[in-house]
């Protein structure tokens, strides 16, 4: 976690924006040879800060460059220029580049004044003194009982194991002196008693002589243990989830030793470790199963192990089960041995070398369909009732497996690949090697599924399958670089679907994901992609929008910069080079750099995106024929920004009115002729780059005029980006809300999904804030405004089956809003479809993309709600079931809201993994918003038992219930509540995020309420 205090903002003088001037259209441009620029500027911060230099660039003659065809395609002049714009600042910073890695401000190296030094040294001495005092004074000093006995120095260093002896290790991270090589694991889950017995034999190699072995274990009862076949005493230190053995004779370097442990434990009641899961089958009978979820830190709950990603080893797994179940693990089954008493032992092949978090097994009653795909037996498993919903996943995974085998030039290394739908599963899916586990909603496709449901299933499969290379084959060394796993899998998911399933229109989805990442990363409480993490809570928090979505966004930017072909070459190089090993970000940049030599090193450029949080705002100012560009760190709440000195190497792209609507415009044309005058410029072509742009009042006006004349002057991604950027700028008070409304006028000619849904999302957001303030008059004006902009489009949408995913996405967004705001055309149609559906006993089909909207309208009446509750209980189609649940949660009836929240928490009638969805749906409506917040406060401890502190579901719950507050009273209340939690969650980053968001909402209201009154 990012500790805000460690950044020492007070030590930094705020720096003015770094100005980089470029005179694109100047008469006599200077020639700047990028290659000859001195790479090592003196790190004189004054020089960097107060003397913005102009870098005049020669922009003619790019067409004369001898680029080969493919290079020319990607090596666009715009981008080269972009690099050049940056060059000045990058060379100034390059000497300080190493300081990036520790996130030091660039001016921290400057020599402080003598007075400051004296004060500084004094402070350091005091800190050191206090630290020593705290460290050496025994804990018992201030306790009631005082110290029981004298403390030797050893005792002060080492904590006490649970048996009272000293535990021989003092860190959360394991010592590196011993490395596991192979595990033999044997497990016997008892699905009646909900317990399991286990034994593990770990062979390990000694890397440095030592007399102790430390590994992980959590909440298990150790029955007996041997080391080298001799009985050995196991010490346990519970707070760190570690066990250890001490040996009298030093272990020899290079030797292999074997530790065996027999143990028993309960099947976990939360959703990690080896846990029990259950569901009601179509006969109304409760069925149980056992499944695993180990990422990030829960393998230690199933067997003692070295539970860090860099400790890769091979595994042989044996599972004892009853006849009515089957068992599955990462590898194919080699044999089954009857043990008598109706028990069987399944043994699985020895695994490839892998990290502990990728180990998995399932014991359940499942049915499957299978198929051979280039020497891999691919199977999709589901509970027997849902077997016929597995076919789509099987066809999809087959196509994607072939694609990845080809794309990475490394064939998937196992002889089998299982995809398993687990009832009662918390994550979306988990990429366990050879045994990918899914929520049923993200794997199964039934008759009631729409193409949008297929898009979801395809996305999740594509993501998890990409992990078999990114994550499984090559693994991040530690969780600080989780983005190497998640950013890549997310990027590959969009990239592969675009190639293999173009009909799924995935690019719109990827665009909105980039917008989402920008919104998160614009908060001061965001964090760098690579962030130091240590505690389990900090590790859990890494699974957030930054690691996934920003990670994917900057990989897209890098691909657009390098070219598709070069990027792929680099990726293949990386995978081949580090196959079976662990890596950090730098290793990826090195591989990519080897493919291609650019003037700017990849690692230097990319470090600016991975080791500092946030992203740049590029401000464009035009005076005559000059274009001036500035970059600065974009933070929504500029008041409490911690660092004004962040700079990025931005691969800048642009188009103008002279050439705009084809990707070839991204390059040479504009700059061939230096006297060319342009009416408008649009930067960040197709929004491939992770930055936003402010065009200044004139620039925005020119763009708005151009769009009003003809929407097609820009590609739809660019139109969506203009809308996204102007709302962000307005939130940070750089552009007036009036200007935002001016831009939206062009929407009456807009027909594309991306810009329309982006505008709708942004306006909905404002609507929801006003709605939660119960500002009734303003709410009704906002409703009228939304109808003025979108009303005709809403009314003209069809309610019949629609095959285009993009059209479905548009109409479902429009109609959801229309019905939510009570537009009669919409609610009447919805009621009509619902009555048809109900009276035909659900044989009369409702298009899948409209199902949620239709059912949500129906859920507002008592009778409708009861019908839906019954549907929810009996539906075996998970996408239908989920939409029904959202409809139920959209009720305005407070008693029902209270019931549904409770039911999802206790898991009896609504499965607990759906609780975050239930809460976020309740929070969309003003009726339930405060109830949801009360519910979170009252049930905090229960919530953190189900969803661990820092985990993604908990992040989501916090944001849903707090992010729409916009008054001081609520801010105080939220701060008070989370402050009172202390170690029960007050330090979570999402708490910081929540508080910052409320503050931003308050500011926005203060600034814009008057404008809204005037302009709506
Ligand atoms: Zn993933």
PDB file of C-alpha atoms in Angstrom, residues 351-530:
ATOM      1  CA  UNK A 351       3.169 -31.191 -12.657  1.00  0.00           C
ATOM      2  CA  UNK A 352       5.361 -28.733 -14.492  1.00  0.00           C
ATOM      3  CA  UNK A 353       7.308 -26.345 -12.271  1.00  0.00           C
ATOM      4  CA  UNK A 354       4.900 -23.780 -10.938  1.00  0.00           C
ATOM      5  CA  UNK A 355       4.081 -21.319  -8.176  1.00  0.00           C
ATOM      6  CA  UNK A 356       1.949 -22.498  -5.250  1.00  0.00           C
ATOM      7  CA  UNK A 357      -0.882 -20.062  -6.011  1.00  0.00           C
ATOM      8  CA  UNK A 358      -1.541 -21.968  -9.256  1.00  0.00           C
ATOM      9  CA  UNK A 359      -2.113 -25.356  -7.622  1.00  0.00           C
ATOM     10  CA  UNK A 360      -5.775 -26.417  -7.679  1.00  0.00           C
ATOM     11  CA  UNK A 361      -8.142 -29.301  -7.135  1.00  0.00           C
ATOM     12  CA  UNK A 362     -11.860 -29.873  -7.157  1.00  0.00           C
ATOM     13  CA  UNK A 363     -13.898 -32.706  -5.634  1.00  0.00           C
ATOM     14  CA  UNK A 364     -17.482 -32.656  -6.909  1.00  0.00           C
ATOM     15  CA  UNK A 365     -20.176 -34.294  -8.915  1.00  0.00           C
ATOM     16  CA  UNK A 366     -19.613 -32.768 -12.368  1.00  0.00           C
ATOM     17  CA  UNK A 367     -20.395 -33.513 -16.001  1.00  0.00           C
ATOM     18  CA  UNK A 368     -18.259 -32.470 -18.930  1.00  0.00           C
ATOM     19  CA  UNK A 369     -17.852 -32.111 -22.668  1.00  0.00           C
ATOM     20  CA  UNK A 370     -14.430 -32.498 -24.306  1.00  0.00           C
ATOM     21  CA  UNK A 371     -12.551 -31.979 -27.511  1.00  0.00           C
ATOM     22  CA  UNK A 372      -8.993 -32.393 -28.789  1.00  0.00           C
ATOM     23  CA  UNK A 373      -7.213 -29.198 -29.757  1.00  0.00           C
ATOM     24  CA  UNK A 374      -3.665 -29.509 -31.097  1.00  0.00           C
ATOM     25  CA  UNK A 375      -2.702 -32.367 -28.767  1.00  0.00           C
ATOM     26  CA  UNK A 376      -4.452 -30.935 -25.731  1.00  0.00           C
ATOM     27  CA  UNK A 377      -7.636 -32.508 -24.412  1.00  0.00           C
ATOM     28  CA  UNK A 378      -9.862 -29.555 -23.611  1.00  0.00           C
ATOM     29  CA  UNK A 379     -12.891 -30.116 -21.339  1.00  0.00           C
ATOM     30  CA  UNK A 380     -15.575 -27.924 -19.861  1.00  0.00           C
ATOM     31  CA  UNK A 381     -17.146 -29.100 -16.585  1.00  0.00           C
ATOM     32  CA  UNK A 382     -20.364 -28.025 -14.911  1.00  0.00           C
ATOM     33  CA  UNK A 383     -22.819 -29.427 -12.387  1.00  0.00           C
ATOM     34  CA  UNK A 384     -24.969 -32.082 -14.134  1.00  0.00           C
ATOM     35  CA  UNK A 385     -28.054 -29.829 -14.409  1.00  0.00           C
ATOM     36  CA  UNK A 386     -26.065 -27.378 -16.507  1.00  0.00           C
ATOM     37  CA  UNK A 387     -24.096 -29.701 -18.741  1.00  0.00           C
ATOM     38  CA  UNK A 388     -25.870 -28.509 -21.873  1.00  0.00           C
ATOM     39  CA  UNK A 389     -24.671 -24.956 -21.215  1.00  0.00           C
ATOM     40  CA  UNK A 390     -21.003 -25.872 -21.663  1.00  0.00           C
ATOM     41  CA  UNK A 391     -20.796 -26.043 -25.445  1.00  0.00           C
ATOM     42  CA  UNK A 392     -20.188 -22.386 -26.157  1.00  0.00           C
ATOM     43  CA  UNK A 393     -17.238 -22.327 -23.759  1.00  0.00           C
ATOM     44  CA  UNK A 394     -15.754 -25.443 -25.353  1.00  0.00           C
ATOM     45  CA  UNK A 395     -15.890 -24.013 -28.875  1.00  0.00           C
ATOM     46  CA  UNK A 396     -14.538 -20.693 -27.639  1.00  0.00           C
ATOM     47  CA  UNK A 397     -11.626 -22.062 -25.670  1.00  0.00           C
ATOM     48  CA  UNK A 398     -10.694 -24.301 -28.596  1.00  0.00           C
ATOM     49  CA  UNK A 399     -10.405 -21.324 -30.944  1.00  0.00           C
ATOM     50  CA  UNK A 400      -8.518 -19.222 -28.438  1.00  0.00           C
ATOM     51  CA  UNK A 401      -6.093 -22.004 -27.560  1.00  0.00           C
ATOM     52  CA  UNK A 402      -5.180 -22.392 -31.202  1.00  0.00           C
ATOM     53  CA  UNK A 403      -4.785 -18.639 -31.503  1.00  0.00           C
ATOM     54  CA  UNK A 404      -2.473 -18.311 -28.492  1.00  0.00           C
ATOM     55  CA  UNK A 405      -0.411 -21.352 -29.486  1.00  0.00           C
ATOM     56  CA  UNK A 406       0.241 -19.614 -32.773  1.00  0.00           C
ATOM     57  CA  UNK A 407       0.571 -16.092 -31.450  1.00  0.00           C
ATOM     58  CA  UNK A 408       3.090 -16.836 -28.683  1.00  0.00           C
ATOM     59  CA  UNK A 409       4.967 -19.452 -30.721  1.00  0.00           C
ATOM     60  CA  UNK A 410       4.991 -21.576 -27.568  1.00  0.00           C
ATOM     61  CA  UNK A 411       2.519 -24.429 -27.439  1.00  0.00           C
ATOM     62  CA  UNK A 412       0.430 -24.767 -24.302  1.00  0.00           C
ATOM     63  CA  UNK A 413       2.603 -27.216 -22.369  1.00  0.00           C
ATOM     64  CA  UNK A 414       0.090 -29.552 -20.701  1.00  0.00           C
ATOM     65  CA  UNK A 415      -1.755 -32.434 -22.329  1.00  0.00           C
ATOM     66  CA  UNK A 416      -5.095 -31.350 -20.845  1.00  0.00           C
ATOM     67  CA  UNK A 417      -6.952 -28.154 -20.046  1.00  0.00           C
ATOM     68  CA  UNK A 418     -10.084 -28.155 -17.888  1.00  0.00           C
ATOM     69  CA  UNK A 419     -12.504 -25.269 -17.456  1.00  0.00           C
ATOM     70  CA  UNK A 420     -14.778 -25.767 -14.469  1.00  0.00           C
ATOM     71  CA  UNK A 421     -17.887 -23.808 -13.499  1.00  0.00           C
ATOM     72  CA  UNK A 422     -18.037 -23.751  -9.695  1.00  0.00           C
ATOM     73  CA  UNK A 423     -21.298 -22.838  -7.962  1.00  0.00           C
ATOM     74  CA  UNK A 424     -20.604 -20.361  -5.169  1.00  0.00           C
ATOM     75  CA  UNK A 425     -17.286 -18.990  -6.426  1.00  0.00           C
ATOM     76  CA  UNK A 426     -16.103 -15.525  -5.479  1.00  0.00           C
ATOM     77  CA  UNK A 427     -13.603 -14.376  -8.101  1.00  0.00           C
ATOM     78  CA  UNK A 428     -14.649 -14.056 -11.741  1.00  0.00           C
ATOM     79  CA  UNK A 429     -12.330 -16.928 -12.595  1.00  0.00           C
ATOM     80  CA  UNK A 430      -8.910 -18.288 -11.638  1.00  0.00           C
ATOM     81  CA  UNK A 431      -6.166 -19.308 -14.021  1.00  0.00           C
ATOM     82  CA  UNK A 432      -4.860 -22.415 -12.137  1.00  0.00           C
ATOM     83  CA  UNK A 433      -2.554 -24.197 -14.550  1.00  0.00           C
ATOM     84  CA  UNK A 434      -4.553 -26.773 -16.482  1.00  0.00           C
ATOM     85  CA  UNK A 435      -7.606 -26.381 -14.237  1.00  0.00           C
ATOM     86  CA  UNK A 436      -9.198 -22.982 -14.739  1.00  0.00           C
ATOM     87  CA  UNK A 437     -12.058 -22.359 -12.329  1.00  0.00           C
ATOM     88  CA  UNK A 438     -14.942 -20.022 -13.150  1.00  0.00           C
ATOM     89  CA  UNK A 439     -18.081 -18.576 -11.732  1.00  0.00           C
ATOM     90  CA  UNK A 440     -20.945 -20.202 -13.567  1.00  0.00           C
ATOM     91  CA  UNK A 441     -21.945 -16.809 -15.026  1.00  0.00           C
ATOM     92  CA  UNK A 442     -18.565 -16.359 -16.651  1.00  0.00           C
ATOM     93  CA  UNK A 443     -18.487 -19.823 -18.252  1.00  0.00           C
ATOM     94  CA  UNK A 444     -21.963 -21.091 -19.058  1.00  0.00           C
ATOM     95  CA  UNK A 445     -24.110 -19.985 -21.966  1.00  0.00           C
ATOM     96  CA  UNK A 446     -27.700 -21.179 -22.161  1.00  0.00           C
ATOM     97  CA  UNK A 447     -30.660 -20.456 -24.405  1.00  0.00           C
ATOM     98  CA  UNK A 448     -31.400 -17.259 -22.538  1.00  0.00           C
ATOM     99  CA  UNK A 449     -27.985 -15.744 -23.073  1.00  0.00           C
ATOM    100  CA  UNK A 450     -27.496 -12.714 -25.278  1.00  0.00           C
ATOM    101  CA  UNK A 451     -24.477 -11.856 -27.420  1.00  0.00           C
ATOM    102  CA  UNK A 452     -23.405  -9.527 -24.593  1.00  0.00           C
ATOM    103  CA  UNK A 453     -23.362 -12.522 -22.246  1.00  0.00           C
ATOM    104  CA  UNK A 454     -21.235 -14.312 -24.825  1.00  0.00           C
ATOM    105  CA  UNK A 455     -18.919 -11.335 -24.901  1.00  0.00           C
ATOM    106  CA  UNK A 456     -18.439 -11.680 -21.142  1.00  0.00           C
ATOM    107  CA  UNK A 457     -17.798 -15.429 -21.232  1.00  0.00           C
ATOM    108  CA  UNK A 458     -15.416 -15.065 -24.162  1.00  0.00           C
ATOM    109  CA  UNK A 459     -13.548 -12.267 -22.381  1.00  0.00           C
ATOM    110  CA  UNK A 460     -13.063 -14.240 -19.191  1.00  0.00           C
ATOM    111  CA  UNK A 461     -11.921 -17.349 -21.058  1.00  0.00           C
ATOM    112  CA  UNK A 462      -9.524 -15.277 -23.185  1.00  0.00           C
ATOM    113  CA  UNK A 463      -8.132 -13.639 -20.033  1.00  0.00           C
ATOM    114  CA  UNK A 464      -7.576 -16.851 -18.080  1.00  0.00           C
ATOM    115  CA  UNK A 465      -6.162 -18.639 -21.072  1.00  0.00           C
ATOM    116  CA  UNK A 466      -3.648 -15.823 -21.652  1.00  0.00           C
ATOM    117  CA  UNK A 467      -2.507 -16.355 -18.062  1.00  0.00           C
ATOM    118  CA  UNK A 468      -1.372 -19.866 -18.973  1.00  0.00           C
ATOM    119  CA  UNK A 469       1.537 -18.003 -20.598  1.00  0.00           C
ATOM    120  CA  UNK A 470       1.519 -14.694 -18.723  1.00  0.00           C
ATOM    121  CA  UNK A 471       1.516 -15.708 -15.108  1.00  0.00           C
ATOM    122  CA  UNK A 472       1.845 -19.461 -15.257  1.00  0.00           C
ATOM    123  CA  UNK A 473       4.761 -19.955 -17.625  1.00  0.00           C
ATOM    124  CA  UNK A 474       6.408 -16.638 -16.753  1.00  0.00           C
ATOM    125  CA  UNK A 475       5.457 -15.372 -13.306  1.00  0.00           C
ATOM    126  CA  UNK A 476       6.025 -12.090 -11.500  1.00  0.00           C
ATOM    127  CA  UNK A 477       8.683 -12.407  -8.836  1.00  0.00           C
ATOM    128  CA  UNK A 478       6.540 -10.823  -6.158  1.00  0.00           C
ATOM    129  CA  UNK A 479       3.077  -9.297  -5.905  1.00  0.00           C
ATOM    130  CA  UNK A 480       4.390  -5.748  -6.400  1.00  0.00           C
ATOM    131  CA  UNK A 481       4.536  -6.564 -10.114  1.00  0.00           C
ATOM    132  CA  UNK A 482       1.130  -8.213 -10.256  1.00  0.00           C
ATOM    133  CA  UNK A 483       0.357  -6.017 -13.244  1.00  0.00           C
ATOM    134  CA  UNK A 484       2.741  -8.164 -15.304  1.00  0.00           C
ATOM    135  CA  UNK A 485       0.216 -10.959 -14.829  1.00  0.00           C
ATOM    136  CA  UNK A 486      -3.024  -9.046 -14.811  1.00  0.00           C
ATOM    137  CA  UNK A 487      -2.259  -6.153 -17.146  1.00  0.00           C
ATOM    138  CA  UNK A 488      -1.013  -8.577 -19.756  1.00  0.00           C
ATOM    139  CA  UNK A 489      -3.886 -11.018 -19.427  1.00  0.00           C
ATOM    140  CA  UNK A 490      -6.332  -8.122 -19.672  1.00  0.00           C
ATOM    141  CA  UNK A 491      -4.581  -6.706 -22.719  1.00  0.00           C
ATOM    142  CA  UNK A 492      -4.405 -10.127 -24.397  1.00  0.00           C
ATOM    143  CA  UNK A 493      -8.069 -10.717 -23.679  1.00  0.00           C
ATOM    144  CA  UNK A 494      -9.098  -7.711 -25.785  1.00  0.00           C
ATOM    145  CA  UNK A 495      -6.454  -8.264 -28.399  1.00  0.00           C
ATOM    146  CA  UNK A 496      -7.266 -11.939 -28.964  1.00  0.00           C
ATOM    147  CA  UNK A 497     -11.016 -11.357 -29.128  1.00  0.00           C
ATOM    148  CA  UNK A 498     -10.563  -8.608 -31.671  1.00  0.00           C
ATOM    149  CA  UNK A 499      -8.614 -11.080 -33.810  1.00  0.00           C
ATOM    150  CA  UNK A 500     -10.617 -14.257 -33.249  1.00  0.00           C
ATOM    151  CA  UNK A 501     -14.132 -12.948 -32.584  1.00  0.00           C
ATOM    152  CA  UNK A 502     -14.467  -9.629 -34.438  1.00  0.00           C
ATOM    153  CA  UNK A 503     -18.268  -9.957 -34.291  1.00  0.00           C
ATOM    154  CA  UNK A 504     -18.141  -9.377 -30.530  1.00  0.00           C
ATOM    155  CA  UNK A 505     -17.225  -5.679 -31.010  1.00  0.00           C
ATOM    156  CA  UNK A 506     -14.780  -5.858 -28.147  1.00  0.00           C
ATOM    157  CA  UNK A 507     -12.975  -2.615 -28.984  1.00  0.00           C
ATOM    158  CA  UNK A 508     -15.758  -0.485 -27.498  1.00  0.00           C
ATOM    159  CA  UNK A 509     -15.420  -2.469 -24.319  1.00  0.00           C
ATOM    160  CA  UNK A 510     -11.665  -1.949 -24.207  1.00  0.00           C
ATOM    161  CA  UNK A 511     -12.144   1.768 -24.768  1.00  0.00           C
ATOM    162  CA  UNK A 512     -14.508   2.079 -21.822  1.00  0.00           C
ATOM    163  CA  UNK A 513     -12.071   0.053 -19.712  1.00  0.00           C
ATOM    164  CA  UNK A 514      -9.372   2.630 -20.513  1.00  0.00           C
ATOM    165  CA  UNK A 515     -11.704   5.417 -19.464  1.00  0.00           C
ATOM    166  CA  UNK A 516     -12.408   3.564 -16.237  1.00  0.00           C
ATOM    167  CA  UNK A 517      -8.697   3.188 -15.552  1.00  0.00           C
ATOM    168  CA  UNK A 518      -8.160   6.918 -16.165  1.00  0.00           C
ATOM    169  CA  UNK A 519     -10.914   7.768 -13.691  1.00  0.00           C
ATOM    170  CA  UNK A 520      -9.351   5.629 -10.952  1.00  0.00           C
ATOM    171  CA  UNK A 521      -5.846   6.790 -11.656  1.00  0.00           C
ATOM    172  CA  UNK A 522      -6.865  10.463 -11.517  1.00  0.00           C
ATOM    173  CA  UNK A 523      -7.337  10.126  -7.777  1.00  0.00           C
ATOM    174  CA  UNK A 524      -4.554  11.086  -5.486  1.00  0.00           C
ATOM    175  CA  UNK A 525      -5.142   7.839  -3.615  1.00  0.00           C
ATOM    176  CA  UNK A 526      -4.139   5.818  -6.690  1.00  0.00           C
ATOM    177  CA  UNK A 527      -0.813   3.990  -6.765  1.00  0.00           C
ATOM    178  CA  UNK A 528       1.922   3.141  -9.261  1.00  0.00           C
ATOM    179  CA  UNK A 529       1.542  -0.030 -11.312  1.00  0.00           C
ATOM    180  CA  UNK A 530       4.568  -1.418  -9.515  1.00  0.00           C
TER     181      UNK A 530
END
